[in-house]
Short mmCIF file of C-alpha atoms and ligand atoms in Angstrom, two decimals:
data_model
loop_
_atom_site.label_atom_id
_atom_site.label_comp_id
_atom_site.label_asym_id
_atom_site.label_seq_id
_atom_site.Cartn_x
_atom_site.Cartn_y
_atom_site.Cartn_z
CA UNK A 2 -30.97 -233.81 -167.36
CA UNK A 3 -28.62 -236.67 -166.79
CA UNK A 4 -25.42 -236.95 -168.53
CA UNK A 5 -26.49 -239.83 -170.67
CA UNK A 6 -29.02 -237.59 -172.35
CA UNK A 7 -26.48 -235.20 -173.64
CA UNK A 8 -25.18 -237.49 -176.41
CA UNK A 9 -25.63 -237.12 -180.14
CA UNK A 10 -28.91 -235.34 -180.63
CA UNK A 11 -29.20 -234.53 -176.97
CA UNK A 12 -29.18 -230.82 -177.70
CA UNK A 13 -32.09 -231.08 -180.04
CA UNK A 14 -34.15 -233.13 -177.18
CA UNK A 15 -33.12 -230.55 -174.72
CA UNK A 16 -34.20 -227.65 -176.74
CA UNK A 17 -37.46 -229.42 -177.92
CA UNK A 18 -39.11 -230.71 -174.74
CA UNK A 19 -38.93 -228.29 -172.02
CA UNK A 20 -42.29 -228.45 -170.37
CA UNK A 21 -44.85 -231.25 -169.87
CA UNK A 22 -47.02 -229.08 -172.31
CA UNK A 23 -44.37 -229.33 -175.12
CA UNK A 24 -44.42 -233.09 -174.51
CA UNK A 25 -48.18 -233.32 -174.61
CA UNK A 26 -48.46 -231.24 -177.67
CA UNK A 27 -45.91 -233.59 -179.48
CA UNK A 28 -48.01 -236.58 -178.68
CA UNK A 29 -50.79 -234.77 -179.91
CA UNK A 30 -48.96 -234.05 -183.10
CA UNK A 31 -47.95 -237.55 -183.48
CA UNK A 32 -51.52 -238.90 -182.71
CA UNK A 33 -53.63 -236.44 -184.88
CA UNK A 34 -51.10 -234.85 -187.28
CA UNK A 35 -54.11 -233.51 -189.29
CA UNK A 36 -55.99 -232.22 -186.04
CA UNK A 37 -58.24 -234.02 -183.55
CA UNK A 38 -60.05 -237.07 -184.82
CA UNK A 39 -62.44 -238.68 -182.59
CA UNK A 40 -61.39 -242.12 -181.42
CA UNK A 41 -64.95 -243.43 -181.02
CA UNK A 42 -66.59 -242.02 -184.22
CA UNK A 43 -63.99 -240.78 -186.46
CA UNK A 44 -65.42 -237.40 -186.59
CA UNK A 45 -62.56 -234.73 -187.35
CA UNK A 46 -64.49 -231.78 -185.30
CA UNK A 47 -64.02 -231.12 -181.63
CA UNK A 48 -62.84 -228.62 -179.38
CA UNK A 49 -60.50 -228.57 -176.47
CA UNK A 50 -61.93 -228.55 -173.06
CA UNK A 51 -60.50 -226.47 -169.96
CA UNK A 52 -58.81 -229.61 -168.66
CA UNK A 53 -56.84 -230.31 -171.80
CA UNK A 54 -59.17 -233.24 -173.07
CA UNK A 55 -61.10 -232.84 -176.35
CA UNK A 56 -64.89 -233.15 -176.85
CA UNK A 57 -66.13 -234.52 -180.14
CA UNK A 58 -68.55 -232.46 -182.16
CA UNK A 59 -70.32 -235.48 -183.27
CA UNK A 60 -70.91 -238.07 -180.55
CA UNK A 61 -69.89 -235.55 -177.71
CA UNK A 62 -67.41 -238.18 -176.18
CA UNK A 63 -64.53 -236.77 -174.37
CA UNK A 64 -60.85 -237.88 -174.84
CA UNK A 65 -57.46 -237.04 -174.07
CA UNK A 66 -54.21 -237.11 -176.20
CA UNK A 67 -52.86 -240.00 -173.89
CA UNK A 68 -56.08 -242.00 -173.86
CA UNK A 69 -55.24 -245.24 -175.73
CA UNK A 70 -51.48 -244.99 -175.21
CA UNK A 71 -49.07 -246.24 -172.93
CA UNK A 72 -49.07 -242.55 -171.14
CA UNK A 73 -52.91 -243.10 -170.30
CA UNK A 74 -53.50 -242.04 -166.60
CA UNK A 75 -49.96 -241.68 -165.98
CA UNK A 76 -48.85 -240.02 -162.74
CA UNK A 77 -45.45 -239.48 -163.86
CA UNK A 78 -44.96 -236.26 -165.73
CA UNK A 79 -44.29 -236.27 -169.29
CA UNK A 80 -41.09 -234.57 -169.23
CA UNK A 81 -39.84 -237.38 -166.96
CA UNK A 82 -41.55 -240.03 -169.58
CA UNK A 83 -39.81 -238.21 -172.50
CA UNK A 84 -36.41 -238.23 -170.84
CA UNK A 85 -36.68 -241.91 -170.18
CA UNK A 86 -37.68 -242.65 -173.74
CA UNK A 87 -34.81 -240.68 -174.91
CA UNK A 88 -32.37 -242.77 -172.78
CA UNK A 89 -34.17 -245.99 -173.63
CA UNK A 90 -33.90 -245.15 -177.20
CA UNK A 91 -30.43 -243.55 -177.61
CA UNK A 92 -28.05 -245.01 -174.90
CA UNK A 93 -26.13 -247.65 -176.70
CA UNK A 94 -27.08 -250.37 -174.27
CA UNK A 95 -30.42 -248.80 -172.88
CA UNK A 96 -31.02 -248.11 -169.20
CA UNK A 97 -31.58 -250.24 -166.35
CA UNK A 98 -34.39 -249.37 -163.86
CA UNK A 99 -31.86 -248.71 -161.26
CA UNK A 100 -29.96 -246.16 -163.52
CA UNK A 101 -33.33 -244.72 -164.61
CA UNK A 102 -34.46 -244.14 -161.06
CA UNK A 103 -31.16 -242.57 -160.01
CA UNK A 104 -30.96 -240.52 -162.97
CA UNK A 105 -34.52 -239.16 -163.02
CA UNK A 106 -34.78 -238.99 -159.20
CA UNK A 107 -37.97 -241.21 -159.54
CA UNK A 108 -38.95 -242.08 -156.07
CA UNK A 109 -39.29 -245.93 -156.33
CA UNK A 110 -37.49 -248.38 -158.19
CA UNK A 111 -41.04 -250.03 -159.05
CA UNK A 112 -42.04 -246.99 -160.88
CA UNK A 113 -38.86 -246.76 -162.85
CA UNK A 114 -39.13 -250.81 -163.57
CA UNK A 115 -42.73 -250.19 -164.72
CA UNK A 116 -41.94 -247.30 -167.00
CA UNK A 117 -39.29 -249.46 -168.87
CA UNK A 118 -41.68 -252.48 -168.81
CA UNK A 119 -44.32 -250.23 -170.68
CA UNK A 120 -41.97 -248.98 -173.21
CA UNK A 121 -40.68 -252.72 -174.03
CA UNK A 122 -44.41 -253.62 -174.26
CA UNK A 123 -44.91 -251.38 -177.52
CA UNK A 124 -41.64 -252.49 -179.42
CA UNK A 125 -43.30 -255.27 -181.44
CA UNK A 126 -45.60 -253.84 -183.81
CA UNK A 127 -48.30 -256.33 -185.14
CA UNK A 128 -47.77 -257.31 -188.66
CA UNK A 129 -44.04 -256.10 -188.83
CA UNK A 130 -41.95 -257.17 -191.62
CA UNK A 131 -40.51 -260.56 -191.64
CA UNK A 132 -36.75 -261.21 -192.37
CA UNK A 133 -35.77 -261.87 -195.89
CA UNK A 134 -32.66 -262.94 -198.17
CA UNK A 135 -30.16 -265.43 -196.36
CA UNK A 136 -31.52 -265.94 -192.76
CA UNK A 137 -29.54 -267.96 -190.25
CA UNK A 138 -31.88 -269.76 -187.79
CA UNK A 139 -30.71 -271.43 -184.60
CA UNK A 140 -31.86 -272.05 -181.09
CA UNK A 141 -29.98 -271.47 -177.90
CA UNK A 142 -30.33 -271.28 -174.20
CA UNK A 143 -30.42 -267.58 -172.82
CA UNK A 144 -30.88 -266.13 -169.28
CA UNK A 145 -29.87 -267.66 -166.03
CA UNK A 146 -26.53 -266.08 -166.00
CA UNK A 147 -25.92 -264.18 -162.79
CA UNK A 148 -22.48 -262.69 -162.18
CA UNK A 149 -21.31 -262.54 -158.65
CA UNK A 150 -23.78 -264.84 -157.00
CA UNK A 151 -23.96 -263.90 -153.44
CA UNK A 152 -25.98 -265.25 -150.47
CA UNK A 153 -26.69 -268.60 -151.93
CA UNK A 154 -29.28 -267.15 -154.46
CA UNK A 155 -30.52 -269.77 -156.83
CA UNK A 156 -29.41 -269.35 -160.33
CA UNK A 157 -32.10 -268.33 -162.79
CA UNK A 158 -33.46 -270.89 -165.28
CA UNK A 159 -32.00 -270.80 -168.74
CA UNK A 160 -34.80 -270.54 -171.44
CA UNK A 161 -34.67 -271.98 -175.01
CA UNK A 162 -34.73 -269.15 -177.51
CA UNK A 163 -35.12 -269.09 -181.15
CA UNK A 164 -32.80 -266.69 -182.98
CA UNK A 165 -33.08 -265.58 -186.57
CA UNK A 166 -30.33 -263.20 -188.19
CA UNK A 167 -30.32 -261.76 -191.85
CA UNK A 168 -26.93 -262.51 -193.39
CA UNK A 169 -25.73 -259.98 -195.79
CA UNK A 170 -23.61 -260.64 -199.03
CA UNK A 171 -20.48 -260.64 -198.96
CA UNK A 172 -20.56 -260.30 -195.33
CA UNK A 173 -22.23 -258.57 -192.49
CA UNK A 174 -25.27 -258.76 -190.30
CA UNK A 175 -28.76 -257.39 -190.98
CA UNK A 176 -31.91 -257.78 -188.83
CA UNK A 177 -32.69 -260.26 -186.08
CA UNK A 178 -35.52 -261.59 -184.41
CA UNK A 179 -35.62 -263.67 -180.96
CA UNK A 180 -38.40 -265.52 -179.42
CA UNK A 181 -38.77 -267.98 -176.40
CA UNK A 182 -39.46 -271.55 -177.63
CA UNK A 183 -41.64 -273.82 -175.51
CA UNK A 184 -39.09 -276.73 -176.18
CA UNK A 185 -36.68 -278.19 -178.61
CA UNK A 186 -39.22 -279.75 -180.87
CA UNK A 187 -39.71 -279.03 -184.65
CA UNK A 188 -43.35 -278.12 -183.45
CA UNK A 189 -41.85 -275.26 -181.53
CA UNK A 190 -39.28 -274.18 -183.82
CA UNK A 191 -41.46 -274.26 -186.99
CA UNK A 192 -43.90 -271.45 -185.93
CA UNK A 193 -40.85 -269.20 -184.85
CA UNK A 194 -39.36 -269.62 -188.34
CA UNK A 195 -42.93 -269.11 -190.43
CA UNK A 196 -43.60 -266.21 -188.00
CA UNK A 197 -40.30 -264.26 -188.61
CA UNK A 198 -38.87 -265.31 -191.93
CA UNK A 199 -40.45 -264.26 -195.09
CA UNK A 200 -41.33 -267.25 -197.37
CA UNK A 201 -39.01 -267.40 -200.12
CA UNK A 202 -36.09 -266.59 -197.96
CA UNK A 203 -33.16 -268.91 -197.87
CA UNK A 204 -33.01 -270.40 -194.33
CA UNK A 205 -29.67 -271.81 -192.95
CA UNK A 206 -29.79 -273.98 -190.03
CA UNK A 207 -28.55 -277.12 -188.69
CA UNK A 208 -31.04 -277.36 -185.75
CA UNK A 209 -32.58 -280.61 -187.16
CA UNK A 210 -28.93 -282.30 -187.42
CA UNK A 211 -27.79 -280.92 -184.04
CA UNK A 212 -29.76 -280.83 -181.05
CA UNK A 213 -27.28 -279.76 -178.44
CA UNK A 214 -24.25 -277.75 -178.84
CA UNK A 215 -22.41 -280.20 -176.53
CA UNK A 216 -23.32 -283.14 -178.90
CA UNK A 217 -21.78 -281.03 -181.85
CA UNK A 218 -18.73 -280.23 -179.69
CA UNK A 219 -18.28 -283.86 -178.86
CA UNK A 220 -18.14 -284.63 -182.87
CA UNK A 221 -15.67 -281.82 -183.12
CA UNK A 222 -18.03 -279.25 -184.79
CA UNK A 223 -17.98 -275.80 -183.82
CA UNK A 224 -21.43 -274.28 -184.02
CA UNK A 225 -20.20 -270.68 -184.32
CA UNK A 226 -18.43 -271.86 -187.50
CA UNK A 227 -21.73 -272.83 -189.44
CA UNK A 228 -23.86 -270.13 -188.00
CA UNK A 229 -21.75 -267.14 -187.21
CA UNK A 230 -24.38 -264.50 -187.28
CA UNK A 231 -26.70 -265.99 -184.73
CA UNK A 232 -23.90 -267.00 -182.44
CA UNK A 233 -22.74 -263.29 -182.72
CA UNK A 234 -26.29 -261.98 -181.97
CA UNK A 235 -26.79 -264.57 -179.15
CA UNK A 236 -23.42 -263.43 -177.44
CA UNK A 237 -24.40 -259.95 -177.64
CA UNK A 238 -27.97 -260.20 -176.22
CA UNK A 239 -26.34 -262.49 -173.38
CA UNK A 240 -23.62 -259.99 -172.83
CA UNK A 241 -26.39 -257.09 -172.61
CA UNK A 242 -28.44 -258.94 -170.13
CA UNK A 243 -25.44 -259.60 -167.86
CA UNK A 244 -24.08 -255.98 -168.38
CA UNK A 245 -26.94 -253.64 -168.54
CA UNK A 246 -29.30 -255.58 -166.36
CA UNK A 247 -26.87 -257.67 -164.33
CA UNK A 248 -28.48 -260.80 -165.42
CA UNK A 249 -31.55 -260.17 -163.11
CA UNK A 250 -34.11 -260.89 -165.52
CA UNK A 251 -36.85 -263.27 -164.54
CA UNK A 252 -38.05 -265.93 -167.01
CA UNK A 253 -41.45 -264.27 -167.29
CA UNK A 254 -39.97 -260.95 -168.43
CA UNK A 255 -37.21 -262.48 -170.64
CA UNK A 256 -39.35 -262.04 -173.86
CA UNK A 257 -39.79 -258.32 -173.41
CA UNK A 258 -35.97 -257.76 -172.75
CA UNK A 259 -35.05 -259.65 -175.86
CA UNK A 260 -37.74 -257.46 -177.73
CA UNK A 261 -35.78 -254.37 -176.39
CA UNK A 262 -32.46 -255.97 -177.61
CA UNK A 263 -33.85 -256.62 -180.91
CA UNK A 264 -35.41 -253.13 -181.23
CA UNK A 265 -31.92 -251.51 -180.47
CA UNK A 266 -29.87 -253.91 -182.54
CA UNK A 267 -32.05 -253.51 -185.68
CA UNK A 268 -31.59 -249.83 -185.37
CA UNK A 269 -27.89 -249.79 -184.70
CA UNK A 270 -26.90 -248.32 -187.77
CA UNK A 271 -29.65 -245.62 -187.69
CA UNK A 272 -28.41 -242.30 -189.14
CA UNK A 273 -29.95 -240.43 -186.19
CA UNK A 274 -30.51 -241.19 -182.60
CA UNK A 275 -33.36 -238.72 -182.83
CA UNK A 276 -35.21 -241.07 -185.40
CA UNK A 277 -34.97 -243.98 -182.99
CA UNK A 278 -36.48 -241.75 -180.12
CA UNK A 279 -39.06 -240.65 -182.55
CA UNK A 280 -39.97 -244.28 -183.46
CA UNK A 281 -40.13 -245.19 -180.03
CA UNK A 282 -42.68 -242.45 -179.19
CA UNK A 283 -44.62 -243.12 -182.26
CA UNK A 284 -44.97 -246.80 -181.01
CA UNK A 285 -45.84 -245.59 -177.56
CA UNK A 286 -48.49 -243.16 -178.82
CA UNK A 287 -50.15 -245.63 -181.00
CA UNK A 288 -50.41 -248.28 -178.52
CA UNK A 289 -53.16 -249.69 -176.26
CA UNK A 290 -52.58 -248.51 -172.68
CA UNK A 291 -50.69 -250.99 -170.75
CA UNK A 292 -51.86 -251.63 -167.16
CA UNK A 293 -49.22 -252.14 -164.35
CA UNK A 294 -51.06 -255.40 -163.70
CA UNK A 295 -50.37 -256.72 -167.24
CA UNK A 296 -46.48 -255.89 -166.78
CA UNK A 297 -46.16 -257.46 -163.50
CA UNK A 298 -47.92 -260.63 -164.60
CA UNK A 299 -45.83 -263.52 -163.43
CA UNK A 300 -43.24 -263.00 -161.01
CA UNK A 301 -42.38 -259.45 -159.58
CA UNK A 302 -39.01 -257.95 -160.22
CA UNK A 303 -36.47 -257.82 -157.73
CA UNK A 304 -35.28 -254.90 -155.42
CA UNK A 305 -38.97 -253.79 -155.29
CA UNK A 306 -40.30 -252.34 -152.30
CA UNK A 307 -43.18 -254.36 -150.56
CA UNK A 308 -45.40 -251.26 -151.39
CA UNK A 309 -48.29 -250.88 -154.02
CA UNK A 310 -47.18 -248.91 -157.13
CA UNK A 311 -49.52 -246.17 -156.11
CA UNK A 312 -46.93 -245.22 -153.33
CA UNK A 313 -44.97 -242.04 -153.44
CA UNK A 314 -42.65 -243.09 -156.42
CA UNK A 315 -43.94 -240.36 -158.81
CA UNK A 316 -41.11 -237.96 -159.67
CA UNK A 317 -41.34 -234.13 -159.91
CA UNK A 318 -41.62 -232.74 -163.39
CA UNK A 319 -38.39 -231.92 -165.24
CA UNK A 320 -39.79 -228.67 -166.73
CA UNK A 321 -37.68 -225.80 -167.80
CA UNK A 322 -38.68 -222.57 -169.32
CA UNK A 323 -40.81 -223.18 -172.55
CA UNK A 324 -39.60 -222.98 -176.08
CA UNK A 325 -40.59 -223.17 -179.60
CA UNK A 326 -42.41 -226.41 -180.67
CA UNK A 327 -40.19 -226.97 -183.92
CA UNK A 328 -42.62 -229.85 -185.06
CA UNK A 329 -45.54 -227.52 -185.28
CA UNK A 330 -43.45 -224.97 -187.23
CA UNK A 331 -40.89 -226.68 -189.29
CA UNK A 332 -41.30 -228.72 -192.42
CA UNK A 333 -39.73 -231.84 -190.59
CA UNK A 334 -39.15 -235.08 -192.48
CA UNK A 335 -39.15 -237.63 -189.69
CA UNK A 336 -40.56 -240.49 -192.06
CA UNK A 337 -37.24 -242.25 -192.36
ZN1 LIG B 700 -66.98 -238.84 -181.73
#
């Protein structure tokens, strides 16, 4: 267990998920809290086969707990997956693929990077709530920063990003949303606002008056003064990309990194890190399987070896002696 996993709630994590079987049982409990339900026909009767899969009593279809989730057909042991989820959900700034690879002794950078990519891909739940109340909206350029450029590497491209942030009364910041915009036109900004802000909310923006911060500064305006919340969130996101990920995020993947930033930012005041971990696993277990191909669409990540993902990058299990499975026994309320 890496040191990062021993933070708040880490003890509980350590105690709960000792074996790959514990993790599988937890996923089963998440997926079928009332017992097995056939994903094909909805029949609630079935039996477990010798290989751990279930056979439906109605249609005799066979399925596994992980089928239809991001853990489908994974060759990475579930103890490794769960530890990665724990670090992703509970580390203050998340974890980079390189740190993940090193701390869990995952054989290839590519495997670690793809695991994080799969986790990022489940964070945006279709139909999630839109922002309400007073909402600041602005657009800003994100990405392209790269500290300590060496060897004449080209600077990445900056991408125009829409940011919406709830402003609390009398002060404070609520939830945020971020999405890449095709361009600086109203036709691009409008669907961002309608997609992320509830009708009836009070939208505060000066985007239409001020198309570039340079123009605003030339007029002597301070864009941070009018829209302090969006500028605060934008600078935090930029700093996170530079620190945790050293700015090495390709444009094709920027949206998924912003999704990760938003996921963590919007849960920054969660009373329990365990709840954030639970929420992440719930999203992961309820999501369609994510194929490696769909994550690597676009450019490939840096630092990857030129070998296919089916190489020898699959780490050994982090199994320890088994323990109780408290989610089965205790009356746990994790609905918060
Ligand atoms: Zn069935």
